[in-house]
PDB file of C-alpha atoms in Angstrom:
ATOM      1  CA  MET A 349      -0.032   0.048  -0.023  1.00 83.00           C
ATOM      2  CA  GLU A 350       1.513   3.270  -1.144  1.00 88.00           C
ATOM      3  CA  LEU A 351       1.019   6.800   0.124  1.00 89.00           C
ATOM      4  CA  ARG A 352      -0.045   8.119  -3.457  1.00 90.00           C
ATOM      5  CA  GLN A 353      -2.483   5.352  -3.663  1.00 91.00           C
ATOM      6  CA  LEU A 354      -4.256   6.652  -0.609  1.00 92.00           C
ATOM      7  CA  ARG A 355      -4.152  10.162  -1.856  1.00 92.00           C
ATOM      8  CA  TYR A 356      -5.608   9.182  -5.106  1.00 91.00           C
ATOM      9  CA  PHE A 357      -8.277   7.208  -3.417  1.00 92.00           C
ATOM     10  CA  ILE A 358      -9.409  10.116  -1.181  1.00 92.00           C
ATOM     11  CA  GLU A 359      -9.474  12.520  -4.110  1.00 91.00           C
ATOM     12  CA  VAL A 360     -11.673   9.971  -6.221  1.00 90.00           C
ATOM     13  CA  ALA A 361     -14.042   9.266  -3.400  1.00 90.00           C
ATOM     14  CA  GLU A 362     -14.566  12.943  -2.645  1.00 90.00           C
ATOM     15  CA  ARG A 363     -15.324  13.823  -6.234  1.00 87.00           C
ATOM     16  CA  GLU A 364     -16.861  10.554  -7.277  1.00 87.00           C
ATOM     17  CA  HIS A 365     -15.441  10.993 -10.500  1.00 86.00           C
ATOM     18  CA  PHE A 366     -12.010   9.699 -12.026  1.00 86.00           C
ATOM     19  CA  THR A 367     -11.648  12.494 -14.640  1.00 85.00           C
ATOM     20  CA  GLU A 368     -12.097  15.309 -12.242  1.00 87.00           C
ATOM     21  CA  ALA A 369      -9.710  13.658  -9.585  1.00 87.00           C
ATOM     22  CA  ALA A 370      -7.182  13.335 -12.402  1.00 87.00           C
ATOM     23  CA  GLU A 371      -7.423  16.941 -13.410  1.00 87.00           C
ATOM     24  CA  HIS A 372      -7.202  18.145  -9.745  1.00 88.00           C
ATOM     25  CA  LEU A 373      -4.114  16.063  -9.197  1.00 87.00           C
ATOM     26  CA  HIS A 374      -2.543  16.749 -12.620  1.00 89.00           C
ATOM     27  CA  VAL A 375      -2.204  12.942 -13.257  1.00 89.00           C
ATOM     28  CA  ALA A 376      -3.403  10.869 -16.142  1.00 91.00           C
ATOM     29  CA  GLN A 377      -6.790   9.356 -15.488  1.00 88.00           C
ATOM     30  CA  SER A 378      -5.226   5.895 -16.486  1.00 90.00           C
ATOM     31  CA  ALA A 379      -2.610   6.323 -13.805  1.00 91.00           C
ATOM     32  CA  ILE A 380      -5.207   6.832 -11.009  1.00 89.00           C
ATOM     33  CA  SER A 381      -7.382   3.892 -12.235  1.00 88.00           C
ATOM     34  CA  LEU A 382      -4.337   1.582 -12.169  1.00 92.00           C
ATOM     35  CA  GLN A 383      -3.335   2.806  -8.590  1.00 91.00           C
ATOM     36  CA  ILE A 384      -6.933   2.322  -7.411  1.00 91.00           C
ATOM     37  CA  SER A 385      -7.156  -1.189  -8.961  1.00 91.00           C
ATOM     38  CA  LYS A 386      -3.839  -2.117  -7.227  1.00 92.00           C
ATOM     39  CA  LEU A 387      -5.154  -0.831  -3.981  1.00 91.00           C
ATOM     40  CA  GLU A 388      -8.296  -2.767  -4.185  1.00 91.00           C
ATOM     41  CA  GLY A 389      -6.299  -5.945  -5.084  1.00 91.00           C
ATOM     42  CA  GLU A 390      -4.075  -5.651  -2.020  1.00 91.00           C
ATOM     43  CA  LEU A 391      -6.940  -5.026   0.276  1.00 92.00           C
ATOM     44  CA  GLY A 392      -9.050  -7.704  -1.295  1.00 93.00           C
ATOM     45  CA  VAL A 393     -12.275  -5.679  -1.411  1.00 93.00           C
ATOM     46  CA  THR A 394     -13.989  -3.428  -3.905  1.00 93.00           C
ATOM     47  CA  LEU A 395     -13.848   0.250  -2.850  1.00 93.00           C
ATOM     48  CA  PHE A 396     -15.863   1.773  -5.698  1.00 91.00           C
ATOM     49  CA  GLU A 397     -19.014   0.659  -7.436  1.00 90.00           C
ATOM     50  CA  ARG A 398     -18.809   1.594 -11.130  1.00 83.00           C
ATOM     51  CA  THR A 399     -21.875   2.223 -13.326  1.00 77.00           C
ATOM     52  CA  GLY A 400     -20.751   3.467 -16.587  1.00 71.00           C
ATOM     53  CA  ARG A 401     -18.853   6.626 -16.088  1.00 69.00           C
ATOM     54  CA  ASN A 402     -20.476   7.093 -12.570  1.00 77.00           C
ATOM     55  CA  ILE A 403     -18.842   5.811  -9.424  1.00 88.00           C
ATOM     56  CA  LYS A 404     -19.679   5.829  -5.693  1.00 90.00           C
ATOM     57  CA  LEU A 405     -18.142   4.222  -2.673  1.00 92.00           C
ATOM     58  CA  THR A 406     -19.161   0.814  -1.477  1.00 92.00           C
ATOM     59  CA  PRO A 407     -19.953   0.377   2.281  1.00 92.00           C
ATOM     60  CA  ILE A 408     -16.518  -0.783   3.012  1.00 94.00           C
ATOM     61  CA  GLY A 409     -15.150   1.951   0.787  1.00 90.00           C
ATOM     62  CA  LYS A 410     -16.803   4.456   3.067  1.00 92.00           C
ATOM     63  CA  THR A 411     -15.474   3.005   6.055  1.00 93.00           C
ATOM     64  CA  PHE A 412     -11.821   2.953   4.533  1.00 94.00           C
ATOM     65  CA  LEU A 413     -12.283   6.527   3.559  1.00 93.00           C
ATOM     66  CA  ILE A 414     -12.935   7.778   7.071  1.00 92.00           C
ATOM     67  CA  HIS A 415      -9.793   6.115   8.373  1.00 93.00           C
ATOM     68  CA  THR A 416      -7.754   6.797   5.425  1.00 93.00           C
ATOM     69  CA  LYS A 417      -8.336  10.553   5.775  1.00 91.00           C
ATOM     70  CA  LYS A 418      -7.365  10.361   9.531  1.00 88.00           C
ATOM     71  CA  ALA A 419      -4.090   8.560   8.580  1.00 90.00           C
ATOM     72  CA  ILE A 420      -3.250  11.100   5.885  1.00 89.00           C
ATOM     73  CA  LYS A 421      -3.975  13.939   8.080  1.00 85.00           C
ATOM     74  CA  ALA A 422      -1.582  12.442  10.854  1.00 83.00           C
ATOM     75  CA  ILE A 423       1.113  11.875   8.219  1.00 87.00           C
ATOM     76  CA  ASP A 424       0.888  15.376   6.890  1.00 83.00           C
ATOM     77  CA  TYR A 425       1.006  16.603  10.379  1.00 76.00           C
ATOM     78  CA  ALA A 426       4.170  14.601  11.150  1.00 79.00           C
ATOM     79  CA  LYS A 427       5.734  15.802   7.953  1.00 79.00           C
ATOM     80  CA  GLN A 428       5.081  19.476   8.890  1.00 73.00           C
ATOM     81  CA  LYS A 429       6.486  19.022  12.320  1.00 72.00           C
ATOM     82  CA  VAL A 430       9.715  17.692  10.714  1.00 78.00           C
ATOM     83  CA  ASP A 431       9.861  20.543   8.290  1.00 72.00           C
ATOM     84  CA  GLU A 432       9.402  22.996  11.155  1.00 67.00           C
ATOM     85  CA  TYR A 433      11.994  21.311  13.512  1.00 68.00           C
ATOM     86  CA  LEU A 434      14.537  21.562  10.366  1.00 65.00           C
ATOM     87  CA  ASP A 435      13.564  25.369   9.947  1.00 67.00           C
ATOM     88  CA  PRO A 436      11.374  26.888  12.605  1.00 65.00           C
ATOM     89  CA  GLU A 437      11.595  30.380  10.874  1.00 70.00           C
ATOM     90  CA  LYS A 438       9.527  28.879   7.860  1.00 72.00           C
ATOM     91  CA  GLY A 439       6.877  26.937   9.561  1.00 78.00           C
ATOM     92  CA  THR A 440       3.194  27.151   9.513  1.00 84.00           C
ATOM     93  CA  ILE A 441       1.068  28.371  12.718  1.00 89.00           C
ATOM     94  CA  LYS A 442      -2.423  27.253  13.004  1.00 89.00           C
ATOM     95  CA  ILE A 443      -4.447  29.716  15.017  1.00 94.00           C
ATOM     96  CA  GLY A 444      -8.064  29.689  16.129  1.00 95.00           C
ATOM     97  CA  TYR A 445      -9.907  33.037  17.204  1.00 94.00           C
ATOM     98  CA  PRO A 446     -13.348  34.115  17.848  1.00 92.00           C
ATOM     99  CA  THR A 447     -14.946  37.149  16.199  1.00 87.00           C
ATOM    100  CA  SER A 448     -14.807  39.286  19.229  1.00 88.00           C
ATOM    101  CA  LEU A 449     -10.878  39.259  18.983  1.00 90.00           C
ATOM    102  CA  ALA A 450     -10.562  39.477  15.136  1.00 87.00           C
ATOM    103  CA  ASN A 451     -10.637  43.253  14.709  1.00 83.00           C
ATOM    104  CA  HIS A 452      -7.751  44.350  16.974  1.00 86.00           C
ATOM    105  CA  LEU A 453      -6.023  41.618  18.883  1.00 89.00           C
ATOM    106  CA  LEU A 454      -5.467  39.155  16.198  1.00 91.00           C
ATOM    107  CA  PRO A 455      -3.987  41.539  13.610  1.00 91.00           C
ATOM    108  CA  THR A 456      -1.961  43.367  16.223  1.00 91.00           C
ATOM    109  CA  VAL A 457      -0.171  40.147  17.477  1.00 93.00           C
ATOM    110  CA  ILE A 458       0.496  38.719  14.025  1.00 94.00           C
ATOM    111  CA  SER A 459       1.617  42.065  12.631  1.00 93.00           C
ATOM    112  CA  ALA A 460       4.329  42.447  15.451  1.00 94.00           C
ATOM    113  CA  PHE A 461       5.323  38.740  15.119  1.00 94.00           C
ATOM    114  CA  LYS A 462       5.720  39.038  11.388  1.00 92.00           C
ATOM    115  CA  ALA A 463       8.216  41.853  11.784  1.00 92.00           C
ATOM    116  CA  ASN A 464      10.757  39.566  12.965  1.00 88.00           C
ATOM    117  CA  ASN A 465       9.510  36.335  11.354  1.00 89.00           C
ATOM    118  CA  PRO A 466       8.652  37.328   7.909  1.00 90.00           C
ATOM    119  CA  ASP A 467       8.797  33.661   6.516  1.00 87.00           C
ATOM    120  CA  VAL A 468       6.216  32.096   8.886  1.00 89.00           C
ATOM    121  CA  SER A 469       2.901  31.055   7.333  1.00 87.00           C
ATOM    122  CA  TYR A 470      -0.475  31.134   9.097  1.00 90.00           C
ATOM    123  CA  HIS A 471      -3.567  29.112   8.903  1.00 88.00           C
ATOM    124  CA  LEU A 472      -6.383  31.051  10.667  1.00 92.00           C
ATOM    125  CA  LYS A 473      -9.670  29.355  11.820  1.00 92.00           C
ATOM    126  CA  GLN A 474     -12.536  31.513  13.087  1.00 91.00           C
ATOM    127  CA  GLY A 475     -15.132  29.822  15.247  1.00 89.00           C
ATOM    128  CA  SER A 476     -17.320  29.751  18.249  1.00 88.00           C
ATOM    129  CA  TYR A 477     -15.945  29.347  21.841  1.00 91.00           C
ATOM    130  CA  ALA A 478     -17.018  25.650  21.928  1.00 91.00           C
ATOM    131  CA  LEU A 479     -15.715  24.973  18.344  1.00 92.00           C
ATOM    132  CA  LEU A 480     -12.366  26.372  19.254  1.00 94.00           C
ATOM    133  CA  LEU A 481     -11.993  24.367  22.322  1.00 95.00           C
ATOM    134  CA  GLU A 482     -12.724  21.237  20.477  1.00 94.00           C
ATOM    135  CA  SER A 483     -10.470  22.139  17.452  1.00 93.00           C
ATOM    136  CA  VAL A 484      -7.501  22.439  19.822  1.00 94.00           C
ATOM    137  CA  LYS A 485      -8.218  19.189  21.547  1.00 93.00           C
ATOM    138  CA  ASN A 486      -8.571  17.169  18.300  1.00 89.00           C
ATOM    139  CA  GLY A 487      -5.679  18.563  16.646  1.00 86.00           C
ATOM    140  CA  GLU A 488      -7.349  20.800  13.875  1.00 88.00           C
ATOM    141  CA  ILE A 489      -5.351  23.693  15.294  1.00 90.00           C
ATOM    142  CA  ASP A 490      -2.603  23.900  17.969  1.00 88.00           C
ATOM    143  CA  LEU A 491      -3.284  27.222  19.494  1.00 95.00           C
ATOM    144  CA  ALA A 492      -6.390  29.589  19.983  1.00 96.00           C
ATOM    145  CA  PHE A 493      -7.047  32.922  21.374  1.00 96.00           C
ATOM    146  CA  LEU A 494     -10.222  32.950  23.592  1.00 95.00           C
ATOM    147  CA  GLY A 495     -12.170  35.090  25.852  1.00 92.00           C
ATOM    148  CA  PRO A 496     -13.023  34.175  28.781  1.00 94.00           C
ATOM    149  CA  VAL A 497     -10.102  31.648  29.321  1.00 94.00           C
ATOM    150  CA  PRO A 498     -11.107  28.293  30.430  1.00 92.00           C
ATOM    151  CA  THR A 499      -8.945  27.590  33.599  1.00 88.00           C
ATOM    152  CA  ASP A 500     -10.178  24.099  34.547  1.00 89.00           C
ATOM    153  CA  ASP A 501     -10.168  21.868  31.407  1.00 92.00           C
ATOM    154  CA  PRO A 502      -7.987  19.013  31.935  1.00 94.00           C
ATOM    155  CA  ASP A 503      -7.043  18.722  28.253  1.00 94.00           C
ATOM    156  CA  LEU A 504      -5.808  22.141  27.820  1.00 95.00           C
ATOM    157  CA  TYR A 505      -3.149  24.565  29.091  1.00 95.00           C
ATOM    158  CA  SER A 506      -4.584  28.137  29.463  1.00 95.00           C
ATOM    159  CA  ASP A 507      -2.593  31.509  29.733  1.00 94.00           C
ATOM    160  CA  ILE A 508      -4.574  34.632  30.644  1.00 94.00           C
ATOM    161  CA  LEU A 509      -2.965  37.562  28.832  1.00 93.00           C
ATOM    162  CA  PHE A 510      -5.327  40.411  30.314  1.00 92.00           C
ATOM    163  CA  SER A 511      -8.666  41.258  31.340  1.00 92.00           C
ATOM    164  CA  GLU A 512     -11.096  43.509  29.771  1.00 93.00           C
ATOM    165  CA  GLY A 513     -14.254  45.187  30.481  1.00 94.00           C
ATOM    166  CA  ILE A 514     -17.653  44.465  28.913  1.00 96.00           C
ATOM    167  CA  SER A 515     -19.504  47.720  27.863  1.00 96.00           C
ATOM    168  CA  LEU A 516     -22.918  48.744  27.018  1.00 97.00           C
ATOM    169  CA  ILE A 517     -23.531  49.977  23.428  1.00 96.00           C
ATOM    170  CA  VAL A 518     -26.738  52.027  22.638  1.00 96.00           C
ATOM    171  CA  PRO A 519     -28.135  53.920  19.622  1.00 95.00           C
ATOM    172  CA  ALA A 520     -27.090  57.517  19.722  1.00 94.00           C
ATOM    173  CA  ASN A 521     -30.621  58.723  20.493  1.00 95.00           C
ATOM    174  CA  HIS A 522     -30.964  56.534  23.615  1.00 96.00           C
ATOM    175  CA  PRO A 523     -32.170  58.343  26.713  1.00 96.00           C
ATOM    176  CA  LEU A 524     -28.876  57.165  28.551  1.00 96.00           C
ATOM    177  CA  SER A 525     -26.598  57.885  25.626  1.00 94.00           C
ATOM    178  CA  ASP A 526     -25.035  61.045  27.409  1.00 94.00           C
ATOM    179  CA  HIS A 527     -24.241  59.052  30.738  1.00 95.00           C
ATOM    180  CA  LYS A 528     -20.594  58.623  31.577  1.00 94.00           C
ATOM    181  CA  ASN A 529     -21.447  55.112  33.115  1.00 95.00           C
ATOM    182  CA  VAL A 530     -24.772  53.241  33.838  1.00 96.00           C
ATOM    183  CA  HIS A 531     -26.190  50.816  36.131  1.00 97.00           C
ATOM    184  CA  LEU A 532     -27.296  47.664  34.177  1.00 97.00           C
ATOM    185  CA  SER A 533     -30.488  47.679  36.098  1.00 96.00           C
ATOM    186  CA  ASP A 534     -31.468  50.893  34.316  1.00 95.00           C
ATOM    187  CA  LEU A 535     -31.655  48.771  31.011  1.00 96.00           C
ATOM    188  CA  GLN A 536     -34.332  46.282  32.281  1.00 95.00           C
ATOM    189  CA  SER A 537     -37.084  47.739  30.022  1.00 96.00           C
ATOM    190  CA  ASP A 538     -34.878  47.785  26.966  1.00 97.00           C
ATOM    191  CA  ASP A 539     -34.764  45.482  24.067  1.00 97.00           C
ATOM    192  CA  PHE A 540     -31.389  43.496  23.861  1.00 98.00           C
ATOM    193  CA  ILE A 541     -29.427  42.409  20.622  1.00 97.00           C
ATOM    194  CA  LEU A 542     -27.054  39.449  21.618  1.00 96.00           C
ATOM    195  CA  TYR A 543     -25.055  36.537  20.089  1.00 93.00           C
ATOM    196  CA  PRO A 544     -27.217  33.356  19.723  1.00 92.00           C
ATOM    197  CA  LYS A 545     -27.822  31.024  22.766  1.00 90.00           C
ATOM    198  CA  GLY A 546     -24.798  28.863  22.827  1.00 85.00           C
ATOM    199  CA  TYR A 547     -22.155  31.538  22.316  1.00 89.00           C
ATOM    200  CA  ILE A 548     -20.056  32.424  25.290  1.00 92.00           C
ATOM    201  CA  LEU A 549     -20.729  36.296  24.880  1.00 93.00           C
ATOM    202  CA  HIS A 550     -24.668  35.474  25.153  1.00 95.00           C
ATOM    203  CA  GLU A 551     -24.036  33.786  28.400  1.00 95.00           C
ATOM    204  CA  ILE A 552     -21.940  36.594  29.740  1.00 95.00           C
ATOM    205  CA  ALA A 553     -24.509  39.173  28.886  1.00 96.00           C
ATOM    206  CA  VAL A 554     -27.384  37.234  30.109  1.00 97.00           C
ATOM    207  CA  ASP A 555     -25.608  36.396  33.349  1.00 96.00           C
ATOM    208  CA  ALA A 556     -24.651  40.100  33.795  1.00 97.00           C
ATOM    209  CA  CYS A 557     -28.352  41.183  33.451  1.00 97.00           C
ATOM    210  CA  LYS A 558     -29.553  38.422  35.880  1.00 97.00           C
ATOM    211  CA  ARG A 559     -26.936  39.745  38.515  1.00 97.00           C
ATOM    212  CA  ALA A 560     -28.630  43.264  37.972  1.00 96.00           C
ATOM    213  CA  GLY A 561     -31.850  41.795  38.941  1.00 97.00           C
ATOM    214  CA  PHE A 562     -33.646  41.173  35.546  1.00 97.00           C
ATOM    215  CA  VAL A 563     -33.710  38.618  32.435  1.00 97.00           C
ATOM    216  CA  PRO A 564     -33.073  40.557  29.268  1.00 97.00           C
ATOM    217  CA  THR A 565     -35.643  40.711  26.616  1.00 97.00           C
ATOM    218  CA  ILE A 566     -33.891  39.488  23.539  1.00 97.00           C
ATOM    219  CA  THR A 567     -35.356  40.765  20.399  1.00 95.00           C
ATOM    220  CA  ALA A 568     -32.623  40.119  17.889  1.00 95.00           C
ATOM    221  CA  GLU A 569     -29.501  37.997  17.530  1.00 93.00           C
ATOM    222  CA  GLY A 570     -26.249  38.519  15.462  1.00 90.00           C
ATOM    223  CA  GLU A 571     -23.422  36.095  14.939  1.00 85.00           C
ATOM    224  CA  ASP A 572     -20.684  38.543  14.405  1.00 84.00           C
ATOM    225  CA  MET A 573     -19.861  42.063  15.876  1.00 87.00           C
ATOM    226  CA  ASP A 574     -20.651  44.049  12.748  1.00 87.00           C
ATOM    227  CA  ALA A 575     -24.189  42.652  12.594  1.00 91.00           C
ATOM    228  CA  ILE A 576     -24.801  43.446  16.388  1.00 93.00           C
ATOM    229  CA  LYS A 577     -23.250  46.894  16.046  1.00 92.00           C
ATOM    230  CA  GLY A 578     -25.472  47.482  12.782  1.00 92.00           C
ATOM    231  CA  LEU A 579     -28.742  46.322  14.692  1.00 95.00           C
ATOM    232  CA  VAL A 580     -27.997  48.741  17.436  1.00 95.00           C
ATOM    233  CA  SER A 581     -27.198  51.607  15.165  1.00 94.00           C
ATOM    234  CA  ALA A 582     -30.598  51.136  13.631  1.00 94.00           C
ATOM    235  CA  GLY A 583     -32.360  51.370  16.935  1.00 95.00           C
ATOM    236  CA  ILE A 584     -33.345  47.824  17.294  1.00 96.00           C
ATOM    237  CA  GLY A 585     -32.021  47.621  20.890  1.00 96.00           C
ATOM    238  CA  VAL A 586     -28.881  47.723  23.061  1.00 97.00           C
ATOM    239  CA  SER A 587     -26.147  45.264  23.541  1.00 97.00           C
ATOM    240  CA  LEU A 588     -23.149  44.219  25.755  1.00 97.00           C
ATOM    241  CA  LEU A 589     -19.820  43.899  23.909  1.00 95.00           C
ATOM    242  CA  PRO A 590     -16.172  43.455  25.180  1.00 94.00           C
ATOM    243  CA  ASP A 591     -14.249  46.718  25.137  1.00 91.00           C
ATOM    244  CA  GLY A 592     -11.628  45.270  22.625  1.00 87.00           C
ATOM    245  CA  THR A 593     -14.249  45.339  19.956  1.00 87.00           C
ATOM    246  CA  PHE A 594     -14.341  49.074  20.004  1.00 85.00           C
ATOM    247  CA  TYR A 595     -10.937  49.794  18.821  1.00 76.00           C
ATOM    248  CA  ASP A 596     -12.125  50.631  15.390  1.00 65.00           C
ATOM    249  CA  ARG A 597     -13.845  53.947  14.914  1.00 58.00           C
ATOM    250  CA  GLU A 598     -17.210  53.997  16.608  1.00 61.00           C
ATOM    251  CA  SER A 599     -20.237  54.884  14.483  1.00 73.00           C
ATOM    252  CA  ARG A 600     -21.830  58.276  15.129  1.00 84.00           C
ATOM    253  CA  LEU A 601     -25.032  56.156  15.375  1.00 90.00           C
ATOM    254  CA  THR A 602     -23.957  54.314  18.503  1.00 93.00           C
ATOM    255  CA  VAL A 603     -22.448  55.275  21.905  1.00 94.00           C
ATOM    256  CA  LYS A 604     -20.351  53.141  24.094  1.00 94.00           C
ATOM    257  CA  ILE A 605     -20.914  53.404  27.810  1.00 95.00           C
ATOM    258  CA  PRO A 606     -19.045  51.699  30.554  1.00 96.00           C
ATOM    259  CA  ILE A 607     -21.198  49.744  33.197  1.00 96.00           C
ATOM    260  CA  SER A 608     -20.552  50.710  36.798  1.00 95.00           C
ATOM    261  CA  SER A 609     -22.565  47.744  38.163  1.00 95.00           C
ATOM    262  CA  PRO A 610     -22.565  44.993  38.271  1.00 96.00           C
ATOM    263  CA  GLU A 611     -18.754  44.506  37.151  1.00 94.00           C
ATOM    264  CA  VAL A 612     -18.839  42.901  33.704  1.00 95.00           C
ATOM    265  CA  LYS A 613     -15.354  41.627  32.642  1.00 95.00           C
ATOM    266  CA  ARG A 614     -13.823  38.626  30.759  1.00 95.00           C
ATOM    267  CA  THR A 615     -10.268  37.285  30.562  1.00 94.00           C
ATOM    268  CA  VAL A 616      -8.712  36.958  27.326  1.00 94.00           C
ATOM    269  CA  GLY A 617      -5.874  34.443  26.664  1.00 95.00           C
ATOM    270  CA  VAL A 618      -4.500  31.503  24.574  1.00 96.00           C
ATOM    271  CA  ILE A 619      -5.068  27.898  24.964  1.00 97.00           C
ATOM    272  CA  THR A 620      -2.922  25.039  23.745  1.00 96.00           C
ATOM    273  CA  PRO A 621      -3.255  21.215  24.005  1.00 94.00           C
ATOM    274  CA  LYS A 622      -1.808  19.008  26.791  1.00 93.00           C
ATOM    275  CA  ASN A 623      -1.704  15.771  24.889  1.00 88.00           C
ATOM    276  CA  ARG A 624       0.761  17.045  22.225  1.00 87.00           C
ATOM    277  CA  ASP A 625       3.811  19.222  21.869  1.00 86.00           C
ATOM    278  CA  LEU A 626       3.709  22.406  19.925  1.00 87.00           C
ATOM    279  CA  ALA A 627       6.088  22.594  16.841  1.00 84.00           C
ATOM    280  CA  PRO A 628       9.022  24.692  17.090  1.00 85.00           C
ATOM    281  CA  THR A 629       7.551  27.509  15.200  1.00 87.00           C
ATOM    282  CA  GLU A 630       4.425  27.383  17.257  1.00 89.00           C
ATOM    283  CA  LYS A 631       6.425  27.491  20.390  1.00 90.00           C
ATOM    284  CA  VAL A 632       8.301  30.566  19.163  1.00 90.00           C
ATOM    285  CA  PHE A 633       4.824  32.320  18.424  1.00 94.00           C
ATOM    286  CA  TYR A 634       3.461  31.091  21.812  1.00 95.00           C
ATOM    287  CA  GLU A 635       6.303  32.562  23.831  1.00 94.00           C
ATOM    288  CA  PHE A 636       6.166  35.824  21.737  1.00 94.00           C
ATOM    289  CA  VAL A 637       2.579  36.220  22.392  1.00 94.00           C
ATOM    290  CA  LYS A 638       3.108  35.876  26.321  1.00 93.00           C
ATOM    291  CA  GLN A 639       5.977  38.172  26.289  1.00 91.00           C
ATOM    292  CA  PHE A 640       4.136  40.621  24.001  1.00 91.00           C
ATOM    293  CA  PHE A 641       1.203  41.225  26.274  1.00 89.00           C
ATOM    294  CA  SER A 642       3.459  41.285  29.485  1.00 85.00           C
ATOM    295  CA  ARG A 643       4.915  44.324  28.006  1.00 77.00           C
ATOM    296  CA  LEU A 644       1.632  46.216  27.353  1.00 67.00           C
ATOM    297  CA  ASP A 645       0.689  48.070  30.460  1.00 55.00           C
ATOM    298  CA  LYS A 646      -2.793  49.064  28.672  1.00 51.00           C
ATOM    299  CA  PHE A 647      -3.843  45.531  28.801  1.00 44.00           C
ATOM    300  CA  GLN A 648      -3.071  45.020  32.545  1.00 48.00           C
TER     301      GLN A 648
END
């Protein structure tokens, strides 16, 4: 069984077409057909059902595909680690991040790191809190920025980089828009625009309102910061967002107001897996991130 046979098999299986697979791989169709036949002969099973020019996986072919993809992923990962060990200055860093850290933290950190490491490549994955936790655990990515930082997960190392406040954002014509700060209880009659249920920022906002003595009336939801800010600017309602999301120029249609009570904050940091070592390039970036934020007084 050869590695190229497995790669050919995966390509044909996912496209269900020999010609398309051959074109994508820049290999003659006859060569792919020959290697697939050899693979089936060695395994002693039929992986594809052929009906004219159409093909589809047999039941055992589907099972073989699942495990083959895992094997190829592991081999590619191992090769990447060897390459990075030989030359850590030209490795690839896989980084996960949520939307709430996308407009300031992530570009700031990567820009600073690239200044001294111009040949490093990046594979960036945006996702929800739960998705990023799982992605680091299962090996899809090796490092992720998160807020708040999980501190009791047995499968992860967690480093808190800084804490930031959560502020109120209201339409510019809101009765409280000229206040220097607000008690969250003053908003109990307002409509709220939050992330959907299941998102960590949804939980933080709802918990803050409950601590202020009320359950928020949620009239709209948005899955990214721009959507939520846009709905607030349209006068649909108010929202609670991390201070780090206001680094871009605020709209004249909205106003950010600090919350005096209850205190609403979140930690922001980086998580890495406990069950595997970071590659040399990732270690360099990881140490850089910790040192970078330790030097920034404004994040303390």
